[in-house]
């Protein structure tokens, strides 16, 4: 009787390795460990029994270096009559990516290992020394124990989308830091420009001049008239004239408050603020540059999203272009997955389950063992839909009533939405809302301002036949 093999503890990747090792010719596999670095890589070749066939050798990260690796593998295979090549490589920054690509193109089976895996492997043998040889031995042992994931060919559009969305996230973070610096220099030059405390109905209340610190009118005045002396020299007539000339839309109440706060300000004289004024101007230049770069990326990301199957996610209330693009990019090609649960685990938002001895299973915090950028997107997805999607808001309120913290509820909603997104992309079906006021045309018009892009969405996801 043939017994069904146990499901491997490492899941799909481990089961794949388990089947691979049951091959009758497994003892003729050529195991190659590669320790990737920026300039000089190290490698070692052995058998599945751990017998070293070629000791550690170095090769550079160029085409000539790869040829050195190829030659070493070819000579070893011929000398020992080995067949398939299984190459394990550690995820060291981004240096391993090109090696993975060229090795896969060469036909090698590539196993990608997390650096934490090899670190734990060193600990198990009580060896805390870190040298190239020890690292390579740890990679070998990790491969032989079935660790790591098999390298998969990436689809260019998803890889490009991921690169652009991650770059945009960094630019947005840089822009936020830039705004914080603008606030700092503005405080030194004209503190009351960001607001002033006033007693209203017996209570302290901060009354601001502008609702948005980075509004058009606020940025213009910071660049051209940042100091109270500048505003007082203009007066109400000069400020009204500026508002008309540059379309600043300054209301009378705003002009009055600006001048009132300028008159009562205790800021240093303008002549004593040379360095602060210079740094403010430079930061304003940086902010404008970052804004232009973010806007350019927005255009590219929006167009690229509609070329992928992830554009269908725009039909979900609460999921805008940014979240849809980032989610699609991190999910990648769905041919690599058989269930949404695998995506949740890849994001590291799966709860840790502990159960033993017949006791009831306990759920703890999320594992955080997946990709940090993906995990951030799942959180943002949960937060956005919990606030803006009526159906998800109902689930959010239930979670809060059960005593869940806000962050926990957002992660739970994010996982739920990830399952929905997986099904929508896999089956190419639009979001099925039960809300009577849900109108797809209105939802898409609020996210895609360009009429051509709206037409592209309808042509691809509404008028075409489902896959």
Coordinates of C-alpha atoms in Angstrom, one line a residue:
X1 CA 0.0 0.0 0.0
X2 CA 1.3 3.5 -0.9
X3 CA 1.2 5.9 1.9
X4 CA 0.6 9.6 1.3
X5 CA 3.7 11.6 2.3
X6 CA 3.4 14.0 5.2
X7 CA 3.1 17.7 4.4
X8 CA 6.5 19.3 5.0
X9 CA 6.9 21.7 7.8
X10 CA 8.2 24.3 5.4
X11 CA 5.0 24.2 3.4
X12 CA 5.0 24.2 -0.4
X13 CA 8.7 24.9 -0.8
X14 CA 9.6 22.1 1.6
X15 CA 7.3 19.6 0.0
X16 CA 8.9 20.4 -3.4
X17 CA 12.4 19.8 -1.9
X18 CA 11.1 16.5 -0.3
X19 CA 9.9 15.2 -3.7
X20 CA 13.2 16.3 -5.3
X21 CA 15.3 14.4 -2.8
X22 CA 13.3 11.2 -3.4
X23 CA 14.5 11.2 -7.0
X24 CA 16.5 8.0 -7.7
X25 CA 19.4 10.1 -9.1
X26 CA 19.4 12.5 -6.1
X27 CA 22.9 11.3 -5.1
X28 CA 24.2 12.7 -8.3
X29 CA 23.0 16.2 -7.8
X30 CA 25.6 19.0 -7.8
X31 CA 25.0 21.3 -4.8
X32 CA 26.5 24.8 -5.1
X33 CA 26.5 27.4 -2.3
X34 CA 27.0 31.0 -3.2
X35 CA 27.7 33.8 -0.7
X36 CA 26.9 37.0 -2.7
X37 CA 28.6 40.3 -2.1
X38 CA 28.9 43.7 -3.8
X39 CA 32.3 43.1 -5.5
X40 CA 33.6 39.6 -4.7
X41 CA 31.3 36.5 -4.4
X42 CA 32.4 33.2 -2.8
X43 CA 31.2 29.7 -3.8
X44 CA 31.7 26.1 -2.8
X45 CA 30.6 22.8 -4.5
X46 CA 29.6 19.5 -2.8
X47 CA 27.3 16.5 -2.9
X48 CA 23.9 16.0 -1.2
X49 CA 25.8 14.1 1.5
X50 CA 27.9 17.3 2.3
X51 CA 31.1 16.0 0.8
X52 CA 33.1 19.0 -0.5
X53 CA 34.1 18.5 -4.1
X54 CA 35.6 22.0 -4.6
X55 CA 36.6 24.2 -1.7
X56 CA 35.7 27.9 -1.4
X57 CA 36.7 30.0 -4.4
X58 CA 36.0 33.6 -5.3
X59 CA 34.6 35.2 -8.4
X60 CA 33.6 38.8 -9.2
X61 CA 30.1 40.1 -9.9
X62 CA 30.5 40.6 -13.6
X63 CA 30.0 38.4 -16.7
X64 CA 33.6 37.2 -16.5
X65 CA 33.0 36.3 -12.8
X66 CA 29.9 34.3 -13.7
X67 CA 32.0 32.4 -16.3
X68 CA 34.4 31.4 -13.6
X69 CA 31.5 30.0 -11.6
X70 CA 30.2 28.2 -14.7
X71 CA 33.5 26.7 -15.5
X72 CA 34.0 25.4 -11.9
X73 CA 30.6 23.8 -12.0
X74 CA 31.1 22.2 -15.4
X75 CA 34.5 20.8 -14.4
X76 CA 33.2 19.4 -11.1
X77 CA 30.2 17.8 -12.8
X78 CA 32.4 16.1 -15.5
X79 CA 34.9 15.0 -12.9
X80 CA 32.4 13.3 -10.6
X81 CA 29.7 12.5 -13.2
X82 CA 27.0 14.7 -11.6
X83 CA 23.7 15.7 -13.2
X84 CA 21.4 18.5 -12.1
X85 CA 22.8 21.7 -10.5
X86 CA 21.1 23.0 -7.3
X87 CA 22.5 26.4 -6.4
X88 CA 21.7 28.0 -3.0
X89 CA 22.2 31.7 -2.6
X90 CA 21.7 34.0 0.4
X91 CA 19.7 37.2 0.1
X92 CA 22.4 39.7 0.7
X93 CA 20.9 43.2 0.1
X94 CA 20.2 43.4 -3.7
X95 CA 23.5 41.9 -4.8
X96 CA 22.1 38.4 -5.2
X97 CA 19.4 39.4 -7.7
X98 CA 21.4 39.4 -10.9
X99 CA 23.2 36.2 -10.0
X100 CA 19.8 34.5 -9.5
X101 CA 18.6 35.7 -12.9
X102 CA 21.7 34.5 -14.9
X103 CA 21.8 31.2 -13.0
X104 CA 18.2 30.5 -13.7
X105 CA 18.8 31.4 -17.4
X106 CA 21.6 28.9 -17.4
X107 CA 19.2 26.2 -16.3
X108 CA 20.3 25.8 -12.6
X109 CA 17.7 25.1 -10.0
X110 CA 18.1 28.1 -7.6
X111 CA 17.2 28.0 -3.9
X112 CA 17.0 31.5 -2.3
X113 CA 17.8 31.5 1.4
X114 CA 17.0 34.2 4.0
X115 CA 20.1 35.5 5.8
X116 CA 18.4 34.7 9.1
X117 CA 18.2 31.1 8.1
X118 CA 21.9 30.7 7.6
X119 CA 22.6 32.6 10.9
X120 CA 20.4 30.1 12.8
X121 CA 22.2 27.3 11.0
X122 CA 25.5 28.6 12.4
X123 CA 24.0 28.7 15.9
X124 CA 22.9 25.1 15.8
X125 CA 26.5 23.9 15.5
X126 CA 27.5 26.4 18.2
X127 CA 29.8 28.2 15.8
X128 CA 29.6 32.0 16.1
X129 CA 32.6 32.6 13.8
X130 CA 31.6 34.4 10.6
X131 CA 33.9 33.7 7.7
X132 CA 33.3 33.0 4.0
X133 CA 33.9 29.3 4.6
X134 CA 31.6 29.1 7.6
X135 CA 28.9 31.0 5.7
X136 CA 29.2 28.7 2.8
X137 CA 28.9 25.6 5.0
X138 CA 25.8 27.2 6.6
X139 CA 24.3 27.7 3.2
X140 CA 25.0 24.1 2.2
X141 CA 23.4 22.8 5.4
X142 CA 20.4 25.0 4.9
X143 CA 19.9 23.7 1.3
X144 CA 20.3 20.1 2.4
X145 CA 17.7 20.6 5.1
X146 CA 15.2 21.9 2.5
X147 CA 15.3 25.5 3.6
X148 CA 14.6 28.4 1.3
X149 CA 12.4 29.0 -1.7
X150 CA 12.9 28.0 -5.3
X151 CA 13.6 30.9 -7.5
X152 CA 10.8 31.8 -9.9
X153 CA 10.9 33.7 -13.1
X154 CA 9.5 37.2 -12.6
X155 CA 7.1 38.9 -15.0
X156 CA 8.6 42.2 -16.2
X157 CA 5.5 44.3 -15.6
X158 CA 5.2 43.2 -11.9
X159 CA 8.9 43.7 -11.3
X160 CA 8.8 47.2 -12.8
X161 CA 5.7 48.1 -10.9
X162 CA 7.3 46.9 -7.6
X163 CA 10.4 49.0 -8.3
X164 CA 8.4 52.1 -9.1
X165 CA 6.0 51.8 -6.1
X166 CA 8.8 51.2 -3.7
X167 CA 10.7 54.2 -5.1
X168 CA 7.6 56.3 -4.7
X169 CA 7.1 55.2 -1.1
X170 CA 10.7 56.3 -0.4
X171 CA 10.1 59.7 -2.1
X172 CA 6.9 60.3 -0.1
X173 CA 8.7 59.5 3.1
X174 CA 11.5 62.0 2.0
X175 CA 8.8 64.6 1.3
X176 CA 7.3 64.1 4.8
X177 CA 10.8 64.6 6.3
X178 CA 11.2 67.7 4.1
X179 CA 8.0 69.2 5.4
X180 CA 9.2 68.6 9.0
X181 CA 12.3 70.6 8.2
X182 CA 10.2 73.4 6.7
X183 CA 8.1 73.5 9.9
X184 CA 11.4 73.8 11.9
X185 CA 12.8 76.7 9.9
X186 CA 9.4 78.4 9.8
X187 CA 9.3 78.2 13.6
X188 CA 12.6 80.0 13.8
X189 CA 11.6 82.7 11.3
X190 CA 7.9 83.3 12.0
X191 CA 6.6 80.9 14.7
X192 CA 3.0 82.1 14.5
X193 CA 2.8 81.3 10.8
X194 CA 1.7 77.8 11.8
X195 CA -0.8 79.0 14.3
X196 CA -1.3 80.7 17.6
X197 CA -3.0 79.8 20.8
X198 CA -6.1 81.9 21.6
X199 CA -8.7 81.7 24.4
X200 CA -12.1 80.9 22.9
X201 CA -15.0 80.4 25.3
X202 CA -12.6 80.0 28.2
X203 CA -10.6 77.3 26.5
X204 CA -7.2 77.2 24.8
X205 CA -7.4 76.6 21.1
X206 CA -4.7 76.8 18.4
X207 CA -6.0 78.9 15.5
X208 CA -4.2 78.4 12.2
X209 CA -3.7 80.7 9.3
X210 CA -3.8 78.0 6.7
X211 CA -5.6 74.7 6.9
X212 CA -2.8 73.0 5.1
X213 CA 0.8 73.9 5.9
X214 CA 1.9 72.8 2.4
X215 CA -0.9 74.6 0.5
X216 CA 0.0 76.8 -2.5
X217 CA -0.5 80.1 -0.7
X218 CA 1.5 78.9 2.3
X219 CA 4.4 77.8 0.2
X220 CA 4.4 81.0 -1.8
X221 CA 4.6 83.2 1.3
X222 CA 7.3 81.1 2.8
X223 CA 9.4 81.5 -0.3
X224 CA 8.9 85.2 -1.0
X225 CA 7.7 86.8 2.2
X226 CA 8.6 84.4 5.1
X227 CA 9.3 87.0 7.9
X228 CA 6.7 89.2 9.8
X229 CA 8.6 92.3 8.5
X230 CA 7.8 91.2 4.9
X231 CA 4.1 90.8 5.6
X232 CA 3.8 94.1 7.5
X233 CA 5.6 96.0 4.7
X234 CA 3.0 94.6 2.2
X235 CA 0.0 95.4 4.3
X236 CA -3.6 94.3 3.5
X237 CA -3.5 96.0 0.0
X238 CA -0.2 94.3 -1.0
X239 CA -1.4 90.9 0.2
X240 CA -4.7 91.3 -1.8
X241 CA -2.7 92.3 -4.9
X242 CA -0.4 89.2 -4.5
X243 CA -3.4 87.0 -4.0
X244 CA -4.9 88.1 -7.3
X245 CA -1.6 88.1 -9.3
X246 CA -0.6 84.6 -8.2
X247 CA -4.1 83.1 -7.6
X248 CA -3.4 82.4 -4.0
X249 CA -7.1 82.8 -3.0
X250 CA -6.3 84.5 0.3
X251 CA -9.5 85.3 2.1
X252 CA -10.0 88.5 4.1
X253 CA -10.0 86.6 7.3
X254 CA -6.7 85.0 6.3
X255 CA -5.1 88.3 5.5
X256 CA -6.3 89.9 8.7
X257 CA -4.9 87.0 10.8
X258 CA -1.6 87.0 8.9
X259 CA -1.0 90.7 9.7
X260 CA -2.3 90.3 13.3
X261 CA 0.1 87.4 14.0
X262 CA 2.9 89.3 12.3
X263 CA 2.4 92.4 14.5
X264 CA 2.4 90.4 17.7
X265 CA 5.3 88.1 16.8
X266 CA 8.5 88.1 18.9
X267 CA 10.7 86.5 16.2
X268 CA 14.3 87.7 15.7
X269 CA 14.9 90.6 13.3
X270 CA 15.2 89.4 9.7
X271 CA 18.9 90.4 9.5
X272 CA 19.7 87.9 12.3
X273 CA 18.1 85.0 10.5
X274 CA 20.3 84.6 7.4
X275 CA 21.1 80.9 7.9
X276 CA 17.5 80.0 8.7
X277 CA 16.2 81.9 5.6
X278 CA 18.8 80.2 3.4
X279 CA 17.9 76.7 4.7
X280 CA 14.2 77.4 4.3
X281 CA 14.7 78.4 0.6
X282 CA 16.8 75.3 0.0
X283 CA 14.2 73.0 1.6
X284 CA 11.5 74.6 -0.5
X285 CA 13.5 73.8 -3.6
X286 CA 13.9 70.2 -2.4
X287 CA 10.1 70.0 -1.6
X288 CA 9.2 71.2 -5.1
X289 CA 11.6 68.7 -6.7
X290 CA 10.2 65.8 -4.6
X291 CA 6.7 66.8 -5.5
X292 CA 7.5 66.8 -9.2
X293 CA 9.1 63.4 -8.9
X294 CA 6.2 61.9 -7.0
X295 CA 3.7 63.3 -9.6
X296 CA 5.8 61.8 -12.4
X297 CA 5.9 58.4 -10.7
X298 CA 2.1 58.6 -10.1
X299 CA 1.5 58.9 -13.8
X300 CA 3.8 56.0 -14.7
X301 CA 2.4 53.8 -11.9
X302 CA -1.2 54.5 -12.9
X303 CA -0.5 53.6 -16.5
X304 CA 1.4 50.5 -15.6
X305 CA -1.2 49.3 -13.1
X306 CA -3.9 49.3 -15.9
X307 CA -1.6 47.1 -18.0
X308 CA -1.7 44.4 -15.3
X309 CA -4.6 42.3 -14.0
X310 CA -4.3 44.3 -10.7
X311 CA -6.1 47.2 -12.2
X312 CA -9.4 45.4 -11.4
X313 CA -8.7 46.2 -7.7
X314 CA -9.7 49.8 -8.4
X315 CA -13.4 48.6 -8.3
X316 CA -13.0 48.2 -4.5
X317 CA -14.2 51.2 -2.4
X318 CA -11.4 52.4 -0.3
X319 CA -8.6 51.1 -2.6
X320 CA -7.1 53.9 -4.6
X321 CA -4.4 53.8 -7.3
X322 CA -1.5 53.9 -4.9
X323 CA -2.7 51.0 -2.7
X324 CA -3.9 49.0 -5.7
X325 CA -0.5 49.4 -7.4
X326 CA 1.5 48.6 -4.3
X327 CA -0.6 45.6 -3.5
X328 CA -0.4 44.3 -7.1
X329 CA 3.3 44.8 -7.1
X330 CA 3.9 42.9 -3.8
X331 CA 1.5 40.1 -4.7
X332 CA 3.3 39.7 -8.1
X333 CA 2.4 37.0 -10.5
X334 CA -0.3 34.8 -9.0
X335 CA 0.8 31.8 -11.0
X336 CA 3.3 31.3 -8.2
X337 CA 0.5 30.8 -5.6
X338 CA -2.3 28.3 -5.1
X339 CA -4.1 30.1 -2.2
X340 CA -4.4 33.5 -0.6
X341 CA -3.0 32.0 2.6
X342 CA 0.4 31.8 1.0
X343 CA 0.3 35.5 0.3
X344 CA -0.7 36.3 3.9
X345 CA 2.3 34.2 5.0
X346 CA 4.6 36.0 2.5
X347 CA 3.5 39.3 4.0
X348 CA 4.1 38.0 7.6
X349 CA 0.6 39.0 8.7
X350 CA -0.4 35.5 9.6
X351 CA -1.0 35.0 13.4
X352 CA 1.4 32.7 15.3
X353 CA -0.5 29.6 16.4
X354 CA 0.6 27.5 19.4
X355 CA -1.1 24.2 20.2
X356 CA 0.2 21.0 21.8
X357 CA -0.9 18.1 23.9
X358 CA -4.5 18.2 22.7
X359 CA -5.0 21.7 24.1
X360 CA -7.0 24.3 22.3
X361 CA -4.9 26.3 19.9
X362 CA -3.9 29.8 20.9
X363 CA -3.3 32.7 18.5
X364 CA -0.6 35.2 19.3
X365 CA 0.8 38.2 17.5
X366 CA 1.5 38.2 13.7
X367 CA 4.6 36.3 12.7
X368 CA 6.4 39.3 10.9
X369 CA 8.4 36.6 9.0
X370 CA 7.5 37.9 5.6
X371 CA 8.4 40.9 3.5
X372 CA 8.2 44.2 5.4
X373 CA 7.0 46.3 2.4
X374 CA 4.2 43.8 1.7
X375 CA 3.2 43.8 5.4
X376 CA 3.0 47.6 5.4
X377 CA 0.7 47.5 2.4
X378 CA -1.6 45.0 4.0
X379 CA -1.8 47.3 7.0
X380 CA -2.6 50.3 4.8
X381 CA -5.1 48.3 2.9
X382 CA -6.9 47.3 6.1
X383 CA -6.9 50.9 7.4
X384 CA -8.1 52.4 4.2
X385 CA -11.0 49.9 3.6
X386 CA -12.0 49.9 7.3
X387 CA -12.5 53.7 7.0
X388 CA -13.8 54.1 3.5
X389 CA -15.5 50.8 2.6
X390 CA -18.9 50.4 4.3
X391 CA -18.8 46.6 4.2
X392 CA -15.3 46.4 5.7
X393 CA -16.3 49.1 8.3
X394 CA -18.9 46.7 9.6
X395 CA -16.3 44.0 10.1
X396 CA -14.0 46.5 11.7
X397 CA -16.6 47.6 14.2
X398 CA -17.2 43.9 15.1
X399 CA -13.5 43.4 15.8
X400 CA -13.4 46.5 18.0
X401 CA -16.4 45.3 19.9
X402 CA -14.5 42.0 20.6
X403 CA -11.8 44.0 22.2
X404 CA -9.3 44.1 19.3
X405 CA -6.8 47.0 19.2
X406 CA -7.0 49.3 16.3
X407 CA -3.8 48.0 14.7
X408 CA -4.9 44.4 15.2
X409 CA -8.3 45.2 13.5
X410 CA -6.5 46.8 10.5
X411 CA -4.3 43.8 10.0
X412 CA -7.3 41.5 10.2
X413 CA -9.2 43.6 7.7
X414 CA -6.1 43.7 5.5
X415 CA -5.8 39.9 5.5
X416 CA -9.5 39.7 4.6
X417 CA -9.1 42.2 1.7
X418 CA -6.0 40.3 0.6
X419 CA -8.1 37.2 0.1
X420 CA -10.7 39.2 -1.8
X421 CA -7.9 40.7 -4.0
X422 CA -6.5 37.3 -4.7
X423 CA -9.9 36.0 -5.9
X424 CA -10.6 39.1 -8.0
X425 CA -7.2 38.9 -9.8
X426 CA -7.3 35.2 -10.2
X427 CA -10.8 35.0 -11.6
X428 CA -10.8 38.6 -13.1
X429 CA -14.1 39.5 -11.4
X430 CA -15.1 43.0 -10.3
X431 CA -15.7 43.8 -6.6
X432 CA -19.2 42.6 -5.6
X433 CA -20.6 45.2 -3.3
X434 CA -23.9 44.7 -1.4
X435 CA -24.3 48.4 -0.9
X436 CA -27.3 49.9 -2.7
X437 CA -25.5 53.1 -3.5
X438 CA -22.5 51.4 -5.0
X439 CA -22.0 52.6 -8.6
X440 CA -18.9 51.4 -10.4
X441 CA -18.7 54.4 -12.7
X442 CA -18.7 56.8 -9.8
X443 CA -16.0 54.8 -8.0
X444 CA -13.7 54.6 -11.0
X445 CA -14.2 58.3 -11.9
X446 CA -13.1 59.2 -8.4
X447 CA -9.8 57.4 -8.8
X448 CA -8.9 57.8 -12.5
X449 CA -9.3 61.4 -13.6
X450 CA -8.0 60.8 -17.1
X451 CA -10.9 59.9 -19.5
X452 CA -8.6 57.7 -21.6
X453 CA -7.5 55.7 -18.6
X454 CA -11.1 55.3 -17.5
X455 CA -12.0 53.9 -20.9
X456 CA -9.0 51.6 -20.7
X457 CA -10.3 50.2 -17.3
X458 CA -13.7 49.5 -18.8
X459 CA -12.4 48.0 -21.9
X460 CA -10.1 45.6 -20.0
X461 CA -12.1 44.7 -16.9
X462 CA -15.8 45.4 -17.7
X463 CA -16.3 44.8 -21.4
X464 CA -13.9 41.9 -21.8
X465 CA -14.9 38.3 -21.0
X466 CA -13.8 37.0 -17.6
X467 CA -10.8 34.6 -17.8

